[in-house]
Tab-separated table of C-alpha atoms in Angstrom:
chain	number	residue	atom	x	y	z
A	195	MET	CA	56.861	-26.202	-26.615
A	196	PRO	CA	55.806	-29.617	-28.561
A	197	LEU	CA	57.407	-31.027	-31.587
A	198	LYS	CA	54.650	-32.338	-34.308
A	199	LEU	CA	56.069	-35.559	-35.776
A	200	GLU	CA	54.503	-37.116	-38.949
A	201	ILE	CA	55.530	-40.145	-40.865
A	202	VAL	CA	53.894	-40.712	-44.059
A	203	THR	CA	54.279	-43.764	-46.689
A	204	PRO	CA	52.455	-44.301	-49.526
A	205	GLU	CA	50.510	-47.068	-47.967
A	206	ALA	CA	49.577	-45.031	-44.948
A	207	ARG	CA	50.227	-42.118	-42.456
A	208	ILE	CA	52.310	-44.378	-40.047
A	209	PHE	CA	52.716	-41.713	-37.153
A	210	SER	CA	51.502	-38.386	-36.318
A	211	ASP	CA	51.452	-37.234	-32.925
A	212	GLU	CA	53.426	-34.466	-30.499
A	213	VAL	CA	56.753	-35.939	-29.380
A	214	ASP	CA	59.989	-34.269	-27.377
A	215	SER	CA	62.677	-35.263	-29.713
A	216	VAL	CA	63.577	-37.121	-33.252
A	217	VAL	CA	66.610	-38.504	-34.418
A	218	LEU	CA	66.812	-39.487	-37.773
A	219	PRO	CA	69.279	-40.683	-41.025
A	220	GLY	CA	69.326	-37.499	-42.951
A	221	ALA	CA	71.659	-37.001	-46.167
A	222	GLU	CA	74.461	-36.184	-44.084
A	223	GLY	CA	74.650	-38.233	-41.218
A	224	GLU	CA	72.469	-38.791	-38.659
A	225	MET	CA	70.449	-35.802	-36.982
A	226	GLY	CA	68.626	-34.894	-33.896
A	227	VAL	CA	65.654	-32.390	-34.123
A	228	LEU	CA	64.401	-30.771	-30.983
A	229	PRO	CA	61.451	-27.960	-31.055
A	230	GLN	CA	62.683	-24.650	-32.301
A	231	HIS	CA	64.783	-26.176	-34.776
A	232	ALA	CA	65.940	-24.439	-37.959
A	233	ASN	CA	63.725	-24.823	-41.389
A	234	LEU	CA	65.597	-27.661	-42.989
A	235	VAL	CA	64.759	-29.580	-45.891
A	236	THR	CA	66.839	-32.855	-46.522
A	237	THR	CA	66.982	-36.087	-47.736
A	238	LEU	CA	66.096	-38.942	-45.644
A	239	ASN	CA	68.615	-42.253	-45.858
A	240	HIS	CA	67.896	-45.959	-45.096
A	241	GLY	CA	68.525	-46.616	-41.403
A	242	GLU	CA	67.225	-46.024	-38.123
A	243	LEU	CA	64.942	-43.552	-36.843
A	244	PHE	CA	63.783	-43.020	-33.460
A	245	TYR	CA	61.816	-40.255	-31.650
A	246	THR	CA	61.085	-39.724	-27.469
A	247	LYS	CA	58.144	-39.366	-25.726
A	248	GLY	CA	57.771	-38.703	-22.183
A	249	GLY	CA	61.116	-40.472	-21.359
A	250	LYS	CA	60.039	-43.633	-23.394
A	251	SER	CA	61.904	-43.736	-27.233
A	252	ASN	CA	60.704	-45.966	-29.977
A	253	HIS	CA	62.816	-47.056	-32.942
A	254	LEU	CA	61.220	-47.527	-36.440
A	255	ALA	CA	63.425	-48.680	-39.517
A	256	VAL	CA	62.851	-46.250	-42.311
A	257	GLY	CA	63.824	-46.073	-46.143
A	258	GLU	CA	64.887	-43.205	-48.314
A	259	GLY	CA	62.258	-40.018	-48.645
A	260	LEU	CA	62.082	-36.791	-47.941
A	261	VAL	CA	62.441	-34.135	-44.345
A	262	GLU	CA	61.005	-31.114	-43.842
A	263	ILE	CA	61.855	-29.680	-40.596
A	264	THR	CA	60.103	-26.479	-39.451
A	265	GLY	CA	60.130	-24.975	-35.427
A	266	THR	CA	57.284	-26.953	-34.744
A	267	THR	CA	56.718	-29.885	-36.936
A	268	THR	CA	58.995	-32.545	-38.599
A	269	ARG	CA	57.395	-34.140	-41.780
A	270	ILE	CA	59.033	-37.316	-43.214
A	271	LEU	CA	57.923	-38.905	-46.351
A	272	THR	CA	59.485	-41.885	-47.060
A	273	ASP	CA	59.110	-45.506	-48.864
A	274	MET	CA	59.089	-47.689	-45.704
A	275	ALA	CA	58.678	-47.235	-41.812
A	276	ILE	CA	58.211	-50.081	-39.840
A	277	GLY	CA	58.288	-49.927	-35.865
A	278	VAL	CA	61.143	-52.426	-34.331
A	279	GLU	CA	58.576	-54.849	-32.776
A	280	ASP	CA	56.673	-55.144	-36.039
A	281	ILE	CA	59.878	-56.473	-37.760
A	282	ASP	CA	59.617	-60.271	-38.566
A	283	GLU	CA	63.213	-60.912	-38.624
A	284	LYS	CA	63.065	-64.495	-40.499
A	285	ALA	CA	60.520	-62.931	-43.108
A	286	VAL	CA	62.930	-60.247	-43.686
A	287	GLU	CA	66.295	-62.219	-44.239
A	288	GLU	CA	63.967	-64.622	-46.340
A	289	ALA	CA	63.215	-61.427	-48.488
A	290	LEU	CA	66.933	-60.479	-48.906
A	291	GLU	CA	67.886	-63.374	-49.868
A	292	ARG	CA	65.396	-63.542	-52.310
A	293	ALA	CA	66.316	-59.717	-53.581
A	294	LYS	CA	69.934	-61.083	-53.818
A	295	THR	CA	68.933	-63.788	-55.710
A	296	ALA	CA	66.978	-62.008	-58.122
A	297	LEU	CA	69.631	-59.133	-58.450
A	298	GLU	CA	72.407	-62.323	-59.504
A	299	ALA	CA	69.401	-63.395	-61.928
A	300	ILE	CA	69.405	-59.993	-63.188
A	301	LYS	CA	73.034	-59.581	-63.710
A	302	ALA	CA	73.565	-63.142	-65.212
A	303	LYS	CA	70.943	-62.180	-67.876
A	304	GLY	CA	73.102	-58.536	-68.593
A	305	HIS	CA	71.527	-55.295	-68.744
A	306	SER	CA	68.560	-56.050	-71.450
A	307	THR	CA	65.775	-55.978	-68.871
A	308	GLY	CA	66.688	-52.358	-67.934
A	309	ASP	CA	68.246	-50.406	-65.118
A	310	GLU	CA	64.705	-49.829	-63.164
A	311	GLU	CA	64.618	-53.737	-62.216
A	312	VAL	CA	68.282	-53.356	-60.735
A	313	ALA	CA	67.256	-50.024	-58.997
A	314	ALA	CA	63.841	-51.466	-57.291
A	315	THR	CA	65.866	-54.865	-56.237
A	316	MET	CA	68.471	-52.765	-54.905
A	317	ALA	CA	66.166	-50.514	-52.750
A	318	MET	CA	64.718	-53.715	-51.757
A	319	ILE	CA	68.101	-55.203	-50.399
A	320	GLN	CA	68.574	-51.949	-48.795
A	321	ARG	CA	65.368	-51.539	-47.181
A	322	SER	CA	65.818	-55.429	-45.715
A	323	THR	CA	69.208	-54.894	-44.754
A	324	ALA	CA	68.227	-51.251	-42.726
A	325	GLN	CA	65.275	-53.565	-40.937
A	326	LEU	CA	67.660	-56.042	-39.923
A	327	HIS	CA	70.286	-53.604	-38.673
A	328	VAL	CA	67.367	-51.958	-36.556
A	329	LYS	CA	66.027	-55.562	-35.178
A	330	ARG	CA	69.431	-56.495	-34.315
A	331	LYS	CA	70.619	-53.667	-32.474
A	332	ARG	CA	67.610	-53.285	-30.540
A	333	ARG	CA	68.053	-57.087	-29.417
A	334	THR	CA	71.439	-56.822	-27.875
A	335	LEU	CA	70.544	-53.690	-25.898
B	17	MET	CA	-2.442	-56.407	-77.090
B	18	PRO	CA	0.615	-58.632	-76.526
B	19	SER	CA	-0.109	-62.564	-76.164
B	20	THR	CA	0.996	-64.272	-73.209
B	21	ARG	CA	3.841	-65.580	-74.821
B	22	ASP	CA	5.281	-62.181	-75.998
B	23	ILE	CA	5.410	-61.231	-72.419
B	24	ARG	CA	6.841	-64.046	-71.525
B	25	ARG	CA	9.289	-63.922	-73.500
B	26	ARG	CA	10.147	-60.545	-72.888
B	27	ILE	CA	10.027	-61.656	-69.217
B	28	LYS	CA	12.700	-64.250	-69.900
B	29	SER	CA	15.466	-61.711	-71.449
B	30	VAL	CA	14.923	-59.290	-68.815
B	31	LYS	CA	15.532	-61.643	-66.355
B	32	SER	CA	18.918	-62.665	-67.636
B	33	THR	CA	19.986	-58.989	-67.926
B	34	ALA	CA	19.364	-58.559	-64.887
B	35	GLN	CA	21.577	-61.663	-63.859
B	36	ILE	CA	24.421	-60.441	-65.633
B	37	THR	CA	23.802	-56.615	-64.428
B	38	LYS	CA	23.760	-58.027	-60.706
B	39	ALA	CA	27.151	-60.338	-61.832
B	40	MET	CA	29.058	-57.101	-63.213
B	41	GLN	CA	27.783	-55.351	-59.625
B	42	LEU	CA	28.995	-57.685	-57.889
B	43	VAL	CA	32.549	-57.938	-59.283
B	44	ALA	CA	32.778	-54.104	-59.289
B	45	ALA	CA	31.672	-53.674	-55.786
B	46	ALA	CA	34.642	-56.158	-54.968
B	47	LYS	CA	37.060	-54.422	-56.969
B	48	MET	CA	35.734	-50.806	-55.991
B	49	LYS	CA	36.308	-51.851	-52.167
B	50	LYS	CA	40.413	-52.365	-52.970
B	51	ALA	CA	40.875	-49.430	-55.525
B	52	GLN	CA	39.031	-47.113	-53.004
B	53	ASP	CA	41.536	-48.577	-49.962
B	54	GLN	CA	44.499	-48.131	-52.155
B	55	ALA	CA	43.267	-44.547	-53.429
B	56	THR	CA	42.530	-43.073	-49.673
B	57	ASN	CA	45.666	-44.498	-48.237
B	58	GLY	CA	47.771	-42.895	-50.955
B	59	ARG	CA	46.748	-39.433	-50.345
B	60	ALA	CA	48.124	-38.572	-47.108
B	61	TYR	CA	51.490	-39.069	-48.878
B	62	ALA	CA	50.678	-37.238	-51.990
B	63	GLU	CA	48.953	-34.679	-50.174
B	64	THR	CA	51.872	-33.954	-47.609
B	65	MET	CA	54.793	-33.839	-50.560
B	66	ASN	CA	52.329	-31.637	-52.472
B	67	LYS	CA	52.156	-29.342	-49.423
B	68	ILE	CA	55.813	-29.249	-48.978
B	69	LEU	CA	56.873	-29.024	-51.980
B	70	VAL	CA	54.842	-25.428	-52.822
B	71	ALA	CA	55.818	-24.343	-49.758
B	72	LEU	CA	59.448	-25.114	-50.716
B	73	LYS	CA	58.677	-23.646	-54.256
B	74	GLU	CA	57.724	-20.008	-52.661
B	75	ALA	CA	60.756	-20.298	-50.212
B	76	ALA	CA	63.106	-21.623	-52.905
B	77	GLU	CA	65.111	-18.545	-54.929
B	78	ASP	CA	64.203	-18.470	-58.785
B	79	ALA	CA	65.187	-20.886	-60.835
B	80	ALA	CA	65.908	-23.371	-58.233
B	81	HIS	CA	64.901	-26.330	-60.331
B	82	PRO	CA	63.295	-26.689	-63.860
B	83	TYR	CA	60.009	-28.117	-62.230
B	84	PHE	CA	59.175	-24.940	-60.658
B	85	ASP	CA	58.615	-22.975	-63.651
B	86	GLU	CA	56.950	-22.843	-66.783
B	87	GLY	CA	58.639	-24.255	-69.679
B	88	LYS	CA	60.358	-21.915	-72.667
B	89	GLY	CA	57.939	-23.791	-75.152
B	90	SER	CA	53.822	-22.417	-75.631
B	91	LYS	CA	52.127	-25.855	-75.935
B	92	THR	CA	50.509	-27.543	-73.121
B	93	LEU	CA	50.401	-31.542	-72.196
B	94	VAL	CA	47.638	-32.460	-71.002
B	95	LEU	CA	47.487	-36.402	-70.005
B	96	VAL	CA	43.849	-37.693	-69.852
B	97	ILE	CA	43.306	-40.791	-67.303
B	98	ALA	CA	40.243	-42.240	-68.577
B	99	SER	CA	38.467	-46.175	-68.143
B	100	ASP	CA	39.568	-48.700	-70.559
B	101	LYS	CA	36.067	-50.044	-70.483
B	102	GLY	CA	31.969	-48.577	-70.546
B	103	LEU	CA	29.307	-49.317	-68.510
B	104	CYS	CA	30.324	-47.004	-65.978
B	105	GLY	CA	27.619	-44.311	-66.334
B	106	ALA	CA	28.813	-40.722	-67.469
B	107	LEU	CA	32.260	-41.000	-65.782
B	108	ASN	CA	33.836	-40.487	-69.027
B	109	THR	CA	31.539	-38.473	-70.506
B	110	ASN	CA	31.395	-35.822	-67.695
B	111	LEU	CA	35.400	-35.680	-67.572
B	112	PHE	CA	35.420	-35.079	-71.022
B	113	LYS	CA	32.850	-32.003	-71.263
B	114	LYS	CA	35.430	-30.930	-68.372
B	115	LEU	CA	38.103	-31.312	-70.245
B	116	LEU	CA	36.562	-29.248	-73.512
B	117	ALA	CA	35.144	-26.607	-71.115
B	118	SER	CA	38.291	-25.765	-69.980
B	119	LYS	CA	39.236	-23.778	-73.154
B	120	LEU	CA	43.109	-24.590	-72.900
B	121	GLU	CA	44.979	-21.687	-74.848
B	122	GLY	CA	47.726	-22.059	-77.838
B	123	ASP	CA	48.588	-25.585	-79.351
B	124	VAL	CA	47.426	-28.631	-76.928
B	125	ASP	CA	49.107	-32.046	-77.243
B	126	TYR	CA	47.644	-34.912	-75.431
B	127	LEU	CA	48.687	-38.403	-73.834
B	128	THR	CA	46.451	-40.534	-72.576
B	129	ILE	CA	45.400	-43.468	-70.411
B	130	GLY	CA	42.926	-45.916	-70.763
B	131	ARG	CA	41.121	-46.653	-74.010
B	132	LYS	CA	37.988	-44.442	-73.595
B	133	ALA	CA	40.176	-41.823	-73.558
B	134	THR	CA	42.340	-42.529	-76.631
B	135	GLN	CA	39.116	-43.378	-78.656
B	136	THR	CA	37.002	-40.058	-77.792
B	137	LEU	CA	40.231	-37.785	-78.137
B	138	GLY	CA	40.627	-39.423	-81.461
B	139	ARG	CA	37.145	-38.883	-82.796
B	140	LEU	CA	37.818	-35.265	-81.862
B	141	ARG	CA	40.911	-34.943	-83.899
B	142	LYS	CA	43.068	-33.970	-81.160
B	143	ASN	CA	46.972	-34.690	-81.384
B	144	ILE	CA	47.284	-37.454	-79.017
B	145	VAL	CA	51.307	-37.932	-78.443
B	146	ALA	CA	51.087	-41.218	-76.748
B	147	ASP	CA	48.770	-44.044	-74.693
B	148	PHE	CA	49.943	-45.813	-72.145
B	149	PRO	CA	47.785	-48.989	-71.641
B	150	ILE	CA	47.669	-49.698	-67.770
B	151	LYS	CA	46.075	-52.809	-66.850
B	152	ASP	CA	43.913	-53.167	-63.551
B	153	PRO	CA	44.662	-53.494	-60.614
B	154	ALA	CA	47.736	-50.458	-61.042
B	155	LYS	CA	50.892	-51.146	-60.374
B	156	PHE	CA	53.470	-48.096	-59.650
B	157	THR	CA	55.994	-49.723	-62.295
B	158	ASP	CA	53.350	-49.814	-64.914
B	159	LEU	CA	52.925	-45.684	-64.856
B	160	ARG	CA	57.040	-45.114	-64.412
B	161	ALA	CA	56.968	-45.349	-68.545
B	162	ALA	CA	54.299	-42.473	-68.644
B	163	GLY	CA	56.044	-40.284	-65.735
B	164	ASN	CA	59.483	-40.379	-67.062
B	165	PHE	CA	57.704	-39.780	-70.720
B	166	ILE	CA	56.485	-36.430	-68.984
B	167	GLN	CA	59.323	-35.431	-67.130
B	168	GLU	CA	61.444	-36.155	-70.383
B	169	ARG	CA	59.644	-33.810	-72.422
B	170	PHE	CA	58.634	-30.942	-69.862
B	171	ARG	CA	62.717	-30.909	-69.533
B	172	SER	CA	62.961	-30.507	-73.189
B	173	GLY	CA	61.272	-27.297	-72.873
B	174	GLU	CA	58.692	-27.780	-75.626
B	175	TYR	CA	55.972	-27.495	-73.001
B	176	LYS	CA	54.838	-24.337	-71.027
B	177	LYS	CA	52.828	-26.771	-68.263
B	178	VAL	CA	51.692	-30.158	-68.200
B	179	LEU	CA	47.799	-30.614	-67.115
B	180	VAL	CA	46.140	-33.816	-66.138
B	181	ALA	CA	42.449	-34.420	-66.295
B	182	PHE	CA	41.178	-37.697	-63.952
B	183	ASN	CA	38.173	-38.005	-61.816
B	184	ASN	CA	38.741	-37.444	-58.186
B	185	PHE	CA	37.341	-40.322	-55.918
B	186	ILE	CA	35.197	-38.573	-52.988
B	187	ASN	CA	32.760	-41.279	-52.112
B	188	THR	CA	31.004	-44.137	-53.847
B	189	VAL	CA	28.268	-41.848	-55.264
B	190	THR	CA	29.906	-38.494	-55.676
B	191	VAL	CA	32.985	-38.653	-58.205
B	192	VAL	CA	34.368	-34.819	-59.766
B	193	PRO	CA	36.224	-34.791	-62.862
B	194	THR	CA	39.719	-32.725	-62.362
B	195	LEU	CA	41.417	-30.753	-64.061
B	196	GLU	CA	44.970	-30.257	-62.183
B	197	GLN	CA	48.747	-28.668	-62.921
B	198	LEU	CA	51.318	-31.444	-62.290
B	199	LEU	CA	54.377	-29.382	-63.845
B	200	PRO	CA	55.641	-26.852	-62.946
B	201	VAL	CA	54.726	-27.962	-59.291
B	202	ASP	CA	51.436	-26.402	-57.887
B	203	LYS	CA	48.625	-27.084	-55.364
B	204	VAL	CA	46.862	-30.159	-56.063
B	205	GLN	CA	43.521	-31.335	-55.477
B	206	LEU	CA	43.278	-35.195	-54.546
B	207	GLY	CA	40.135	-36.669	-53.400
B	208	GLY	CA	38.292	-34.523	-51.256
B	209	LYS	CA	39.177	-30.086	-50.928
B	210	ARG	CA	42.433	-29.087	-50.735
B	211	SER	CA	43.761	-29.967	-47.170
B	212	TYR	CA	45.829	-27.328	-46.920
B	213	GLU	CA	42.900	-24.761	-47.757
B	214	ASP	CA	42.262	-25.351	-44.122
B	215	PRO	CA	43.197	-21.740	-42.286
B	216	LYS	CA	45.377	-23.472	-39.570
B	217	THR	CA	47.945	-25.271	-41.909
B	218	ALA	CA	47.851	-22.085	-44.611
B	219	ASP	CA	49.438	-20.150	-41.153
B	220	VAL	CA	51.807	-22.356	-40.420
B	221	HIS	CA	53.257	-22.385	-43.520
B	222	ALA	CA	53.150	-18.630	-44.290
B	223	ALA	CA	54.679	-18.212	-40.936
B	224	SER	CA	57.558	-20.590	-42.374
B	225	LYS	CA	57.746	-18.902	-45.537
B	226	LEU	CA	61.061	-17.940	-44.153
B	227	ASP	CA	64.145	-19.302	-45.559
B	228	TYR	CA	64.938	-23.300	-45.583
B	229	THR	CA	68.402	-24.656	-45.238
B	230	PHE	CA	68.871	-27.504	-47.726
B	231	GLU	CA	71.169	-30.548	-46.898
B	232	PRO	CA	73.477	-31.282	-48.833
B	233	SER	CA	72.190	-28.454	-50.978
B	234	ALA	CA	68.860	-27.038	-52.232
B	235	ASN	CA	69.796	-28.711	-55.973
B	236	ALA	CA	70.213	-31.839	-54.604
B	237	VAL	CA	67.370	-32.229	-52.657
B	238	PHE	CA	64.907	-31.134	-55.424
B	239	GLU	CA	66.986	-33.571	-58.223
B	240	GLY	CA	66.250	-36.193	-56.060
B	241	ILE	CA	62.466	-35.449	-54.873
B	242	LEU	CA	61.298	-33.892	-57.775
B	243	PRO	CA	61.052	-36.778	-60.164
B	244	GLN	CA	59.870	-38.970	-57.359
B	245	TYR	CA	57.309	-36.103	-56.738
B	246	VAL	CA	55.939	-36.360	-60.230
B	247	ASN	CA	55.791	-40.177	-60.397
B	248	ASN	CA	54.052	-40.355	-57.111
B	249	THR	CA	51.305	-37.578	-57.910
B	250	LEU	CA	50.841	-39.160	-61.147
B	251	PHE	CA	49.951	-42.988	-59.800
B	252	GLN	CA	47.768	-41.150	-56.665
B	253	MET	CA	45.870	-39.800	-59.502
B	254	LEU	CA	45.506	-42.623	-61.336
B	255	LEU	CA	44.463	-44.477	-58.281
B	256	GLU	CA	41.867	-41.780	-57.759
B	257	ALA	CA	40.843	-42.490	-61.226
B	258	ARG	CA	40.655	-45.998	-60.587
B	259	ALA	CA	38.761	-45.821	-57.633
B	260	SER	CA	36.218	-43.603	-59.686
B	261	GLU	CA	35.688	-45.971	-62.251
B	262	HIS	CA	34.773	-48.970	-60.261
B	263	SER	CA	32.560	-46.864	-57.970
B	264	SER	CA	30.915	-45.668	-60.745
B	265	ARG	CA	30.487	-48.928	-62.729
B	266	MET	CA	29.157	-50.718	-59.550
B	267	VAL	CA	26.320	-47.547	-58.941
B	268	ALA	CA	25.565	-47.740	-62.831
B	269	MET	CA	25.149	-51.791	-62.590
B	270	LYS	CA	23.462	-51.380	-59.401
B	271	ASN	CA	20.814	-49.069	-60.931
B	272	ALA	CA	20.387	-50.798	-63.887
B	273	THR	CA	19.530	-54.105	-61.773
B	274	ASP	CA	16.694	-52.082	-59.934
B	275	ASN	CA	15.253	-51.275	-63.036
B	276	ALA	CA	15.337	-54.629	-64.797
B	277	LYS	CA	13.976	-55.888	-61.736
B	278	GLN	CA	11.162	-53.106	-61.660
B	279	MET	CA	10.434	-53.699	-65.129
B	280	LEU	CA	10.095	-57.822	-64.192
B	281	LYS	CA	7.276	-56.628	-61.585
B	282	ASP	CA	5.476	-54.493	-64.201
B	283	LEU	CA	5.906	-57.412	-66.621
B	284	THR	CA	4.637	-59.642	-64.501
B	285	LEU	CA	1.653	-58.147	-63.851
B	286	GLU	CA	0.779	-57.628	-67.055
B	287	TYR	CA	1.242	-61.435	-67.852
B	288	ASN	CA	-1.166	-61.989	-65.062
B	289	LYS	CA	-3.917	-59.347	-66.550
B	290	VAL	CA	-3.411	-60.734	-70.180
B	291	ARG	CA	-3.711	-64.358	-68.682
B	292	GLN	CA	-6.859	-63.796	-66.786
B	293	ALA	CA	-8.300	-61.631	-69.319
B	294	ALA	CA	-8.141	-64.757	-71.711
B	295	ILE	CA	-9.310	-67.328	-69.062
B	296	THR	CA	-12.555	-65.174	-68.543
B	297	SER	CA	-12.953	-64.379	-72.419
B	298	GLU	CA	-13.012	-68.265	-72.711
B	299	LEU	CA	-15.199	-69.287	-70.458
B	300	LEU	CA	-17.466	-66.562	-71.704
B	301	GLU	CA	-17.490	-68.118	-75.268
B	302	ILE	CA	-17.956	-71.762	-73.650
B	303	THR	CA	-21.040	-70.682	-71.820
B	304	THR	CA	-22.536	-68.648	-74.769
B	305	ALA	CA	-21.964	-71.796	-76.659
B	306	LYS	CA	-23.960	-73.794	-74.504
B	307	LEU	CA	-26.669	-71.204	-74.419
B	308	ALA	CA	-27.166	-71.014	-77.699
B	309	LEU	CA	-27.105	-74.633	-78.039
B	310	GLU	CA	-29.933	-75.608	-75.351
């Protein structure tokens, strides 16, 4: 009994195929999904997602989102999903630095610019951190 | 019969018109490519989210979240997404026709995106509550204001439901004016036909109409997801509308250019005929005059 995994971001359908198992960062910690899993809906946190297929595992960095699990499918909606090979460590580090500086700038200006800008920058920082974390962890293995 | 000078003047003017429409066609074509890509790429996300939420709505107990039920009020709120500029064929006209033909019951309040929507609804003396100008190309952050406004109003219980009128982009020559329900959460058509009318997926969802476990809790999940859902769906609708706009403009301008070219051909033919007739009559006059002198 295969498990269908679908990963969709606003930009594209990143992944859609049958896999053996999925491990994802759920709202209450890391969670493994096998075929015939009970129906479950949860939110997705920043972090590392990996799925195995035919003994090989693939790792992705994911952002916040929604997870719907039924016995046969796992649907993941997230604002970011990048394969570990596609993460450009230097570029991400630079982006993280930029986001941090931007956050400082916003804080220095006070709250006049509104919470949304802060939230967007925070999300950027979290996304970058998640990517770096996944990349570095994979490299040491 | 018009003189050659008149015809020449007309040829010149048609030529410059053709040049302008050609330029506009190229600009629209460039924008169209981008807008179409954006709309088609975003569709999977919006559709999947809608699919999941519709399934959850059926699975969850009553009153799990205010967005799943109609508001207490009797009024309807309609967001109309039209274009800012004209010269895009019957795009906006068709949208308004669809809107007026839908015969909404009770009091209806309108929100508008795009100058054409504001103008037309204003002329029809409809009650416009707010207008959200959004530049092109559309950015997600620009839409937040509209999304938050709608959610605030719906939560206050003032409105029974929130609808959105926009043009669905199918392909470059086909654009379908659509009126869809945004709140309470319902099936939404984006782009082509509803993907979950596909019997296979429908079966899966009928079978999974069992209980879902929610982690950490149903309320927390909905509270986190639904506001995002509203903004996301709105954004996708805006992208569809923008893709439709640029496609329609491209097609309209292409037609205009083709028409101008045909007209140029006809005018040139007429010009040559008139010129030849003038030469012939002149020759005749000269010959007759010469004969008379002999």
